[in-house]
XYZ file of C-alpha atoms in Angstrom:
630
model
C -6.046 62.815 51.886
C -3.179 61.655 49.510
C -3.050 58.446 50.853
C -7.087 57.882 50.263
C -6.460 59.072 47.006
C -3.436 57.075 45.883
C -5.402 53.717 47.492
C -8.464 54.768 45.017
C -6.583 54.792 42.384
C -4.209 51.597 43.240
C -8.016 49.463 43.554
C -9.044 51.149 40.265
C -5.926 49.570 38.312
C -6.398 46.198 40.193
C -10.574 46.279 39.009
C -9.529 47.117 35.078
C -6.515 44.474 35.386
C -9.302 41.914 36.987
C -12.062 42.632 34.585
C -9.338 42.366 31.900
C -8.178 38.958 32.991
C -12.233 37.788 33.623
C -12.655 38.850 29.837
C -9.714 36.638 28.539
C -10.719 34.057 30.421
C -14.584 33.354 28.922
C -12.724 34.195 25.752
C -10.494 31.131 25.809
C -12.960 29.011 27.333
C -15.177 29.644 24.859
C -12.758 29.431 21.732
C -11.446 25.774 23.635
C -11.497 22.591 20.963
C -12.910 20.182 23.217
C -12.281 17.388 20.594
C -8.681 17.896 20.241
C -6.132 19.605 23.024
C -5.514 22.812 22.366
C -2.634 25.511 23.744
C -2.380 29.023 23.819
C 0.931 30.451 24.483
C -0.231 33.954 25.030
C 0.622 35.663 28.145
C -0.484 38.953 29.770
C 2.176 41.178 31.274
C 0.958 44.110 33.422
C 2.999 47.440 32.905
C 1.440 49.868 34.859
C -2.232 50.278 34.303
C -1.982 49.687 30.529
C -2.014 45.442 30.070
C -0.297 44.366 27.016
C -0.858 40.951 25.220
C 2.552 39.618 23.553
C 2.263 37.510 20.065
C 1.148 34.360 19.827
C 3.741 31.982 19.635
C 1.848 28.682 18.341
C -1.912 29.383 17.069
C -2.910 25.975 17.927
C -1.464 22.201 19.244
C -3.135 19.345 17.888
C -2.889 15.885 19.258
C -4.643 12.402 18.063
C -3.590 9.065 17.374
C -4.321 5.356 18.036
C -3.254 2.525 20.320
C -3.360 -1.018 18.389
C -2.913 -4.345 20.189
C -2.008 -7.124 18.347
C -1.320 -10.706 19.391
C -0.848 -14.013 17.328
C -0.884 -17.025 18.560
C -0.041 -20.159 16.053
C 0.042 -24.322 16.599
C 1.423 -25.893 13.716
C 1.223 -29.498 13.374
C 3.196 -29.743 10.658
C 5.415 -27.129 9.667
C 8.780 -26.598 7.306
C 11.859 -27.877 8.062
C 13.170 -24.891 9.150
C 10.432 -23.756 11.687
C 10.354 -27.752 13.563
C 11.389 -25.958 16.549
C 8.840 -22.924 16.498
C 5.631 -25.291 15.791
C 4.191 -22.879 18.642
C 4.401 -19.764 18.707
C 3.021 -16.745 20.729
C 3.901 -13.617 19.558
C 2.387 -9.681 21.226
C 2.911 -6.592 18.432
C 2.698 -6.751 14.261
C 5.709 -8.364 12.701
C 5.525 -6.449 10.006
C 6.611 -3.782 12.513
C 3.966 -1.132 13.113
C 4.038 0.478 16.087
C 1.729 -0.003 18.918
C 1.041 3.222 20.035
C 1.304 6.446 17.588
C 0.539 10.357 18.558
C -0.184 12.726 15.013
C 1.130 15.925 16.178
C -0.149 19.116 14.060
C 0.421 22.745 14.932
C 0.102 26.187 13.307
C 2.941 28.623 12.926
C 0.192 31.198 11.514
C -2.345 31.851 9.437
C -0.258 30.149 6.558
C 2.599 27.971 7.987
C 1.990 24.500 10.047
C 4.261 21.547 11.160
C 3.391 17.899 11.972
C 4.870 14.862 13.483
C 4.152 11.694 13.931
C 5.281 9.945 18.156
C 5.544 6.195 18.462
C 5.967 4.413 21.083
C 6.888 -0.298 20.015
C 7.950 -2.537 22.318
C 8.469 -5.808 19.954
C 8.311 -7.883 23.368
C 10.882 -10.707 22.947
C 12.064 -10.668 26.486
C 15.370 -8.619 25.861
C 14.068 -6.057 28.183
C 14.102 -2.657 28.718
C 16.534 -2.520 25.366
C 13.238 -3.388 23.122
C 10.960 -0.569 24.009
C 11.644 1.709 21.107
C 10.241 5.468 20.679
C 10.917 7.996 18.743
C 9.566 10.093 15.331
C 7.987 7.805 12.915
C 8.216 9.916 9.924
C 10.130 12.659 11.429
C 8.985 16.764 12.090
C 7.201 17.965 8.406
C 6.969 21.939 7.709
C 4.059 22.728 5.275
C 3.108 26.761 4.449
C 0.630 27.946 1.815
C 0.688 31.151 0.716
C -1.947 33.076 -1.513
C -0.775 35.414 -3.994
C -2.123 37.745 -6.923
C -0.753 35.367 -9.170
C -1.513 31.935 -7.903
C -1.711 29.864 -4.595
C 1.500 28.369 -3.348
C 2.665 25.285 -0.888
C 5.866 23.986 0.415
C 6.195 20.517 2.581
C 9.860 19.848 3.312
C 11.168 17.472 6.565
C 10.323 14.638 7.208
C 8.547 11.904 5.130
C 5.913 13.105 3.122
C 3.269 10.886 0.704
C 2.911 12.620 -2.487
C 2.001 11.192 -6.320
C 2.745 12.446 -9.960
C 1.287 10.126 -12.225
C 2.038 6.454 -12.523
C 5.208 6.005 -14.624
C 7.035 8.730 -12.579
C 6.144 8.758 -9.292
C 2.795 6.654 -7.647
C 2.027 3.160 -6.316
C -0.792 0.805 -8.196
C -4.037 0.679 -6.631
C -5.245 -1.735 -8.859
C -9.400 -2.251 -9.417
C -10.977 -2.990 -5.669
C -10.787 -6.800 -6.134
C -9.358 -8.129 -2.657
C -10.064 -9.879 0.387
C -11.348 -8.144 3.324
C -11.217 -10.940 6.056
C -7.369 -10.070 7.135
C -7.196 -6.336 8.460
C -4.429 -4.029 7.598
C -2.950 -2.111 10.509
C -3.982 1.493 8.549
C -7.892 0.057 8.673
C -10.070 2.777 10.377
C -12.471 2.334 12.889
C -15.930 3.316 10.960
C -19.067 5.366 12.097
C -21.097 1.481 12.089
C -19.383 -2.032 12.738
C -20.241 -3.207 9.456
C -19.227 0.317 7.292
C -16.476 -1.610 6.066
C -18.246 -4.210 4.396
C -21.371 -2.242 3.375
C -19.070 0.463 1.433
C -17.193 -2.331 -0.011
C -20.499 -3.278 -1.670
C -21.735 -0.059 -2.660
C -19.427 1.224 -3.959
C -16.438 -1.343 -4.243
C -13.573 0.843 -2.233
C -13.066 0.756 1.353
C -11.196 3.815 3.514
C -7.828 3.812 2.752
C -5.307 6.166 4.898
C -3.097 8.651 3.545
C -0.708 5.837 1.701
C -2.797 4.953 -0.560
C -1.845 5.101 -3.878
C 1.077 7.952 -2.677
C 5.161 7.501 -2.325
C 7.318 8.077 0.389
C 9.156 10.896 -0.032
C 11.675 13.068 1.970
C 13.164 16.107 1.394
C 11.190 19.401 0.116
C 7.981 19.434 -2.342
C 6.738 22.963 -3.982
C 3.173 22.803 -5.427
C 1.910 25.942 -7.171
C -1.964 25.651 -7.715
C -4.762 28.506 -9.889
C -1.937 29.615 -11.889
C -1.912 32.236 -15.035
C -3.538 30.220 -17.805
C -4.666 27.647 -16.045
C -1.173 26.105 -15.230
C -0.019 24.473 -11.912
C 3.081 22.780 -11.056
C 5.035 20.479 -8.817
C 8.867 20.360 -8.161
C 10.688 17.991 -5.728
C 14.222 17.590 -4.707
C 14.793 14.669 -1.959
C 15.450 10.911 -1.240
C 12.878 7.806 -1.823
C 12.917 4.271 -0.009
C 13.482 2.829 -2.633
C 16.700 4.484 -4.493
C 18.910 5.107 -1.363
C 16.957 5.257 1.113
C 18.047 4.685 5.078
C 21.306 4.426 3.144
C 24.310 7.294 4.551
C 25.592 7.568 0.930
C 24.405 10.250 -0.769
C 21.970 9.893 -3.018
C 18.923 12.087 -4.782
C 16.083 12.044 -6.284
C 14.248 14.635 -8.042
C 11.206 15.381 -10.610
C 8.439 17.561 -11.052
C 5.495 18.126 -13.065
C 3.873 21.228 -15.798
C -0.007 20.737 -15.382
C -2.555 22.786 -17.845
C -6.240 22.244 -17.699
C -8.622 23.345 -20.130
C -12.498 23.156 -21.533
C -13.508 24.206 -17.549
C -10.894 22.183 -15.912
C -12.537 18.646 -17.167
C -9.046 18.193 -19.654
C -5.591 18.456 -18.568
C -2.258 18.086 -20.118
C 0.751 17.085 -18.133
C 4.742 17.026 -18.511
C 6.615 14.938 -15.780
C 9.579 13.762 -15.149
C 11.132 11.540 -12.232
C 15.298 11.301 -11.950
C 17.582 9.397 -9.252
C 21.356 9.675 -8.815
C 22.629 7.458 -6.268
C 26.197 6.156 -4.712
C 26.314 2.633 -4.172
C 29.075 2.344 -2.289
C 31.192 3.871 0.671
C 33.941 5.139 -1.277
C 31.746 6.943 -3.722
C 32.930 5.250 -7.193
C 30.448 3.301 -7.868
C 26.798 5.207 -9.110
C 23.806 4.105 -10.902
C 20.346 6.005 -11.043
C 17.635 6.248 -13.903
C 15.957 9.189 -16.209
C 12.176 9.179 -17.043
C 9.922 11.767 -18.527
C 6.832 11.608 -19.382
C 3.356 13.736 -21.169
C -0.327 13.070 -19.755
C -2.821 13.093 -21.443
C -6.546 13.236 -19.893
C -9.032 14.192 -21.828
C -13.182 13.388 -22.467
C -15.128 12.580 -25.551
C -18.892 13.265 -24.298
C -19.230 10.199 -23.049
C -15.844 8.494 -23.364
C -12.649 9.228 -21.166
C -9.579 8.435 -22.492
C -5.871 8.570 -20.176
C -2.649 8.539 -22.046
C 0.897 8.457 -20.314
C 3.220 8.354 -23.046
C 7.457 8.608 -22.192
C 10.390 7.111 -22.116
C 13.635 6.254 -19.641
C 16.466 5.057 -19.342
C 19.066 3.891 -16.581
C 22.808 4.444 -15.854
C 25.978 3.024 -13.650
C 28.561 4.849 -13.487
C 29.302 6.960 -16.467
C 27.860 4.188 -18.699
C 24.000 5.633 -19.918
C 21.702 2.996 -21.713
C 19.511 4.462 -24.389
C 16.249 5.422 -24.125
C 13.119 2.681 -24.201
C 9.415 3.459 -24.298
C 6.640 3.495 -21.720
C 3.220 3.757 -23.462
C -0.190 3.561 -21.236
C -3.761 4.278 -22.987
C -6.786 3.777 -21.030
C -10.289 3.936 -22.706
C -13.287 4.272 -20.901
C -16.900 4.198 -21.211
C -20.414 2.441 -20.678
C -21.540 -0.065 -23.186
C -24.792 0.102 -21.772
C -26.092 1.985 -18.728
C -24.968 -0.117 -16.080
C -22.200 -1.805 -17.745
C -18.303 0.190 -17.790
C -15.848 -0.917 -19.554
C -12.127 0.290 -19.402
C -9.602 -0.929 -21.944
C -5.940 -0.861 -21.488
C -3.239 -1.115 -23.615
C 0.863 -0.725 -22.457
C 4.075 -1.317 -23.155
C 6.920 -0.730 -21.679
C 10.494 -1.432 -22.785
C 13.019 -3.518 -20.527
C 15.291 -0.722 -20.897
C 13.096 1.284 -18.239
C 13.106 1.335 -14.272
C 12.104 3.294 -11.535
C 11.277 1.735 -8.777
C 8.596 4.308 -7.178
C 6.404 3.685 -10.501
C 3.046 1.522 -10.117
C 5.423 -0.990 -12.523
C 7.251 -3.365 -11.311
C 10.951 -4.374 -12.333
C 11.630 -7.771 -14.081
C 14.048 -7.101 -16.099
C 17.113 -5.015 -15.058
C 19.456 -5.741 -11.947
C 20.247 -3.843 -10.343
C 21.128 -3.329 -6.408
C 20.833 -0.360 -4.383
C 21.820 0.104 -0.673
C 18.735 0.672 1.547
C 20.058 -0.079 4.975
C 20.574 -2.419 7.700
C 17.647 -5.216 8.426
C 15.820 -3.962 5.116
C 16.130 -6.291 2.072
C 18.275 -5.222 -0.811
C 16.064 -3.500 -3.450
C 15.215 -5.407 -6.951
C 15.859 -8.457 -5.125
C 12.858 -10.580 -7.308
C 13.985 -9.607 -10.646
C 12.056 -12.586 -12.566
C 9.087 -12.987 -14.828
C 6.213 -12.441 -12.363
C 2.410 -13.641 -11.985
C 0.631 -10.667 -11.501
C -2.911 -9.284 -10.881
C -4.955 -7.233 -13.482
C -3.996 -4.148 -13.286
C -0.381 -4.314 -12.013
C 1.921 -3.681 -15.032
C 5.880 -4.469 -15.765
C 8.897 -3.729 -17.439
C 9.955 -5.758 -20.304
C 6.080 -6.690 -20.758
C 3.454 -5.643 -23.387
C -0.490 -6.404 -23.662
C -3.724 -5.197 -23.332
C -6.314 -5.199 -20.167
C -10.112 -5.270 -19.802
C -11.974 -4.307 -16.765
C -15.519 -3.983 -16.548
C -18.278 -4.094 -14.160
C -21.659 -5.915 -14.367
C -24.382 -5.365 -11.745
C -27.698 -7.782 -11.901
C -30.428 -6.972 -9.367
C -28.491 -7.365 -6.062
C -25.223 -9.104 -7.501
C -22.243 -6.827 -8.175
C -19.551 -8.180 -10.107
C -16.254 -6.538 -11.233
C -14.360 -8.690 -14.119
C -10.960 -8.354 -15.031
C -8.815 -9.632 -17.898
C -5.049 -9.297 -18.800
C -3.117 -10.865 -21.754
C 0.591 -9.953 -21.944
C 3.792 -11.166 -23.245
C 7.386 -10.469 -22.827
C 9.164 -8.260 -25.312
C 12.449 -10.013 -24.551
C 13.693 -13.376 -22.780
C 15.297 -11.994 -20.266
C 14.748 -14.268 -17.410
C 15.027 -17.972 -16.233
C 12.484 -17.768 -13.171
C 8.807 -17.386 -12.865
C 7.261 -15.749 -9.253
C 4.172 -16.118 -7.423
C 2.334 -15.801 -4.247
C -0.362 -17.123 -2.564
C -3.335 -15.393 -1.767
C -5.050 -18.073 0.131
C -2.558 -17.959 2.765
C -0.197 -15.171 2.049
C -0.383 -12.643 5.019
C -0.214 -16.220 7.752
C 2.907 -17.940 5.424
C 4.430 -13.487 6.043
C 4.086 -14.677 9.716
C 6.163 -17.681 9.808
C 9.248 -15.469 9.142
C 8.966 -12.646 11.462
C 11.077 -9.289 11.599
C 12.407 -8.103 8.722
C 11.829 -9.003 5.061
C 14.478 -12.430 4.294
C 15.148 -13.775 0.861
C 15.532 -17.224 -0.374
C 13.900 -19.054 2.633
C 11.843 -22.487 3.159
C 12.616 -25.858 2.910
C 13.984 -25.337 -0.680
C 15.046 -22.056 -0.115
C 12.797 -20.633 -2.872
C 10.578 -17.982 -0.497
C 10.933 -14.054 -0.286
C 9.624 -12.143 2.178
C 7.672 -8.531 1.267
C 5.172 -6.757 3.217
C 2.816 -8.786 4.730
C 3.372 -11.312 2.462
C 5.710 -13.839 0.132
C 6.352 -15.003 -3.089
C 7.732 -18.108 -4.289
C 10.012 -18.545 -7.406
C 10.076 -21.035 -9.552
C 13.235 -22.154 -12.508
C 12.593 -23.084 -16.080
C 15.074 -25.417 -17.333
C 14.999 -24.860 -20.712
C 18.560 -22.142 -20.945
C 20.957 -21.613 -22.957
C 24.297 -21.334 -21.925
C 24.143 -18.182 -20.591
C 21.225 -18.797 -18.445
C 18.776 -16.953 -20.739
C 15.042 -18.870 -21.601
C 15.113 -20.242 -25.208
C 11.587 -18.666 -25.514
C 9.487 -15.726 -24.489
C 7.216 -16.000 -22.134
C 2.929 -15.070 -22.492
C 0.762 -14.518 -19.306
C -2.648 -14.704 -19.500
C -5.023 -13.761 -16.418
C -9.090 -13.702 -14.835
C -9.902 -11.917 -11.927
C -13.632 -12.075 -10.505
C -15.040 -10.543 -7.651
C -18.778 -10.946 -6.561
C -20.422 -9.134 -4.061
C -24.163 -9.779 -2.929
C -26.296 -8.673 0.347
C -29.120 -9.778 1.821
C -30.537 -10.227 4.716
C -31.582 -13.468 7.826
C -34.000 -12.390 10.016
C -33.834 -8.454 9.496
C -29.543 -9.216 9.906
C -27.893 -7.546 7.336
C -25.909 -10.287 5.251
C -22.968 -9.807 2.524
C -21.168 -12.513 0.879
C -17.734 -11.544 -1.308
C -16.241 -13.899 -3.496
C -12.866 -13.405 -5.177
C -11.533 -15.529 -7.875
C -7.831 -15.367 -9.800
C -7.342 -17.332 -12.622
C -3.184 -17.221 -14.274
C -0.985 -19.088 -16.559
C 2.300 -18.522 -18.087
C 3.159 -20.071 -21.222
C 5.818 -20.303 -23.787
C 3.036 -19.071 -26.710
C 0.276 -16.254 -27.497
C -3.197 -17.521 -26.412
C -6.316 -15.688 -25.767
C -7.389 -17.239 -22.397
C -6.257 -18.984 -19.419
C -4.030 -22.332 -20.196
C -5.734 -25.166 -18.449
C -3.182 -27.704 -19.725
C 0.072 -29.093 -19.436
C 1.276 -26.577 -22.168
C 1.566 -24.112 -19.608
C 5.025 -23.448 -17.610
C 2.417 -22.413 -14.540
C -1.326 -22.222 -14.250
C -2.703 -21.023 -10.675
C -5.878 -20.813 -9.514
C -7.457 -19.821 -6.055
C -10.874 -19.151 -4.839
C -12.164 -16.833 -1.533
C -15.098 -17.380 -0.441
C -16.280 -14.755 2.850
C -19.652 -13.857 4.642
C -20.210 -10.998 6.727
C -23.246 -10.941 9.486
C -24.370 -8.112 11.301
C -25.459 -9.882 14.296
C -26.272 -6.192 16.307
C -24.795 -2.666 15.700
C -21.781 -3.531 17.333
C -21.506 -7.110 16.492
C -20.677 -8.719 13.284
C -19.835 -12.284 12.293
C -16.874 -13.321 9.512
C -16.634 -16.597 7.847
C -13.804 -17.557 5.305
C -13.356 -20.325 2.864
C -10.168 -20.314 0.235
C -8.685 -23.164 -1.919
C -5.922 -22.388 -4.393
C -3.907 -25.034 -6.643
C -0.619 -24.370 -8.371
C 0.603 -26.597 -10.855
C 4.006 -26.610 -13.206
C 4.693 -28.972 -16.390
C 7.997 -30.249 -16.694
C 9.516 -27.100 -18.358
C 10.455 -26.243 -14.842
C 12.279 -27.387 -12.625
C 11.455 -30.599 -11.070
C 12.236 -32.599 -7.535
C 15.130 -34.550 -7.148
C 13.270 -37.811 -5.371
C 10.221 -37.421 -7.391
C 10.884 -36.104 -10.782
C 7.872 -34.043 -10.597
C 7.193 -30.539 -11.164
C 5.332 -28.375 -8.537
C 2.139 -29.593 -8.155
C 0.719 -27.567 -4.658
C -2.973 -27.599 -3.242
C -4.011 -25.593 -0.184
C -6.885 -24.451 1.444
C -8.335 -22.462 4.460
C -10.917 -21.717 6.868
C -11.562 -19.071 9.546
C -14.287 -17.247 11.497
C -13.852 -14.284 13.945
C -15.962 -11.206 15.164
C -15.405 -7.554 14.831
C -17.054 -5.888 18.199
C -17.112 -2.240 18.275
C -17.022 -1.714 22.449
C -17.292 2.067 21.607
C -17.770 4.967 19.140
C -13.859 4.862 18.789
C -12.441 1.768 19.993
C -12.709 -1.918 18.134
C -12.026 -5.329 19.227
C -10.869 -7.531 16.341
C -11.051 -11.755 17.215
C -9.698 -14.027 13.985
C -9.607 -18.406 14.372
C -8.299 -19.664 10.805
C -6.957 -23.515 10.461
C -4.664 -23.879 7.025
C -3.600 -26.970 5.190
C -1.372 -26.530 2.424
C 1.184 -29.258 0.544
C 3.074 -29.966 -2.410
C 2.577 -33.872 -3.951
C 6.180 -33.598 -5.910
C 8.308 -31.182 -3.082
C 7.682 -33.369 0.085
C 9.154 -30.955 2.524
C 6.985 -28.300 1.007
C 4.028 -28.681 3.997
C 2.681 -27.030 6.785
C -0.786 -28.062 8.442
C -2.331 -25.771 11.568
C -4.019 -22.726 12.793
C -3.646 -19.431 14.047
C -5.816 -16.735 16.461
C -5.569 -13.370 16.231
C -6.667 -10.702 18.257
C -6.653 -6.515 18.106
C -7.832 -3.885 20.065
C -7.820 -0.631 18.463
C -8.741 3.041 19.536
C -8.398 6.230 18.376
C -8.701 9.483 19.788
């Protein structure tokens, strides 16, 4: 009898522990993420009859990512001097050196604290082997928490790299006014819900998808964000290391800033005090330093039906125990519509050659200064010149005023920008350029990492995905210095239309740049020899939507550069530069499923310079990439 009763109540604790283990079962099958793989750490241990659950470890595992083929193949009949040996060349991966193959790895803590990682996997193929196949984190193992409180909501991100902004003297990257080519893709372009979404948001709306970059900083080290504050008040402090001041560098360095936000009249205002600080070590032994100071208020505030953006400071830079004094940074931004379909925005800056920071949406062209940012990456503040630069991108040592405005006629978009500028000092001996037309296929002839002073007259630079060429005046004094300031006038147009061939969806983008630099004030565009530099180029593309997974690109460029003889001039020809180049290409995008692409580019280039003889190359390129995500 006590055996049949101890055997009931042994298959009694075996039902409940069954019917317990059925239960969590259908529970976790049903609470599966069948987009995303998901883990659940929890365990069941049995202790007599009563089955305890132990904590959750992880909430939740989160994987996605992409895998991007790339391949290049280019036959160059003629070529520079330098590259007569590599007139072919075949080359698997992108040489601006994004990886192949890239896991985004997100978990939860709890209900408030996360991590995420990023897993790459490049293999550069070169034939060295086995020693090429590089792994490893890509922007190394992030923490982020958020905690809600009674007196505000609260965030921390500390780890690895992290893309934040403050405002654009302090801490933020220029993202300019939409006008660009779309024809070359950019290894952070997403796959979108139709093959042509790319193109058709481009023309509705003048912006494509950008990825988390996008107008953001690198940053490292630890960023506290406090949000719904007492009075309307948030803030931001950070305390780490940037690219660009230090960066892979082992000397100790650090950067640090913050910013005091207040918004009022419902949140549509706000008032803003930053501030954006680097200390850095420039050398092994530790005795030589050299960093920079600015702070800055912003201002954003709307009239009815006017907006007006003020960022108003000042900086300053350092080496060693030696401080410069303070210079101005002034940006005003006015906003509005003339007429209903017709904004305007007008821009006026300055900002004094006595400021730098190099994570600002300004450039630097008029302090040098070096800073260690480690092996195979090219010294920072490297093209410290007078610059040609699009509307919108602003400088030190540079004042002026900017229009930008948009004009839409039945099914013609256009977007219209105009910049005139001058130096506030003459500071430097050399003018820089690039070259649209050809700029991310002339990035390709010098592969790896980002070289200075190349070509055939040694006058190229290397930056990413593309070059810039620098040109010397000649007219110095003897200390090097320009006898006269320099005035830079520029036109930007960009035209987008769509129609339609035989029910086929049809958009045609043209892009137009118009610059000249010249030793006097001017309201437009120098078209004569007065000019130290006048460039023009034109882009010319067509989309076709074919089917829904099949479109067809065409692009036509032609850009001409010409110097007067202010500048420097060849030593066979006593000419200045005088270049001409053009371009054409076709290629499909394919989408083989909801997730996955297949890119195909032809383009043949001609490009030479009638006074610099060696200054030629003649050819073409294909181009192919697969990308999926999942």
């Amino acid at each position: 009898m006590k055996k049949i009763i101890f055997i009931s109540l042994l298959g009694l604790a075996l039902l409940q522990n069954s019917a317990h283990a059925q239960t969590y079962a259908t529970k976790t099958a049903e609470t599966t993420d069948t987009t995303a793989f998901s883990m659940d750490t929890a365990m069941t241990i049995d202790k007599g009859n009563f089955p305890k659950m132990a904590k959750k470890a992880l909430e939740g595992l989160s994987i996605s990512g992409y895998y991007r083929f790339v391949t290049n193949v280019r036959q160059l009949n003629e070529s520079y001097a330098p590259l007569e040996a590599n007139k072919k060349n075949i080359f698997v991966g992108d040489d601006a050196q994004i990886p192949q193959f890239m896991l985004q790895i997100n978990g939860n803590v709890s209900s408030n604290a996360s991590f995420g990682t990023d897993l790459f996997m490049w293999s550069p193929m070169t034939g060295a082997g086995q020693i090429e196949n590089v792994k490893g984190l890509n922007l190394g193992v992030s923490m982020y928490g958020n905690f809600a409180t009674s007196v505000g909501n609260f965030s921390v991100r500390t780890g690895g790299i992290n893309w934040h902004k403050l405002s654009p003297f302090t801490f933020q990257q220029n993202t300019g006014y939409n006008r660009f080519s779309l024809y070359e893709r950019n290894p952070w372009d997403p796959i979108t819900k139709d093959i042509d979404g790319r193109y058709s948001e481009f023309y509705t709306s003048g912006e494509i998808n950008q990825d988390q970059r996008w107008g953001n900083q690198a940053f490292q080290g630890i960023i506290v964000e406090g949000a719904e504050l007492p009075e309307n008040f948030s803030f931001t402090a950070m305390y780490g290391k940037t690219q660009f001041d230090g960066g892979l560098s082992a000397t100790p360095n650090a950067s640090f800033g913050g910013r005091l936000k207040k918004t009022y009249n419902n949140n549509k205002n706000a008032i803003s005090f930053n501030t954006f600080n680097n200390r850095s070590q420039i050398d092994s032994l530790s005795e030589q330093t050299a960093g920079f100071n600015i702070h800055t208020l912003e201002i954003d505030h709307h009239f009815n039906k006017v907006k007006v953006y003020a960022e108003l400071g000042a900086g300053r830079r350092f080496a060693n125990d030696g401080y410069d004094k303070f210079g101005e940074a002034i940006s005003i931004k006015v906003s509005g519509k003339i007429a209903k379909k017709f904004p305007v925005e007008v821009h006026l800056f300055r900002i004094s050659p006595r400021v730098i920071n190099n994570n600002s949406i300004f450039i630097n062209s008029a302090i040098q200064q070096t800073t260690q940012a480690g092996a195979g990456v090219q010294p920072i503040l490297i093209p410290v010149s007078s610059a040609v630069l699009p509307v919108g991108q602003m400088a030190n040592n540079r004042q002026g005023m900017e229009l930008n405005a948009q004009l839409n006629i039945g099914r013609f978009k256009n977007s219209i920008g105009y910049s005139n500028s001058a130096e506030m000092e003459n500071l430097s001996s050399q003018i820089t350029y690039g070259h649209p037309f050809n700029n991310l296929a002339l990035a390709r002839f010098y592969r790896w990492n980002f070289p200075s002073e190349v070509g055939p007259y040694q006058n190229l630079n290397k930056i990413y995905r593309a070059v810039f060429e620098t040109l010397n005046l000649t007219e110095v004094d003897a200390n090097g210095r320009p006898l006269k300031k320099k005035f830079f006038n520029a036109v930007e147009l960009s035209s987008k239309y769509k129609t339609s061939i035989g029910n086929k969806d049809l958009y045609v983008f043209y892009l137009g740049n118009f610059n000249s630099v010249q030793n006097m004030w001017g309201p437009m565009v120098n078209f004569t020899e007065k000019a130290l530099i006048r460039t023009y180029d034109h882009q010319l593309e067509t989309y076709l939507t074919l089917s829904p997974r099949l479109v067809w690109n065409n692009y036509a460029s032609y850009e001409r550069i010409i110097a007067n003889y202010q500048t420097q001039v060849d030593a066979i020809s006593r000419r200045p530069k005088n270049q001409t180049g053009y371009s054409f290409a076709t290629g499909f995008d394919i989408q083989m499923s909801k997730k996955v692409g297949l890119y195909l580019r032809q383009r043949y280039m001609k490009y030479w310079d009638s006074s610099f003889s060696l200054d030629r190359y003649q050819g073409w390129e294909s181009s192919i990439e697969l990308k999926a995500f999942f």
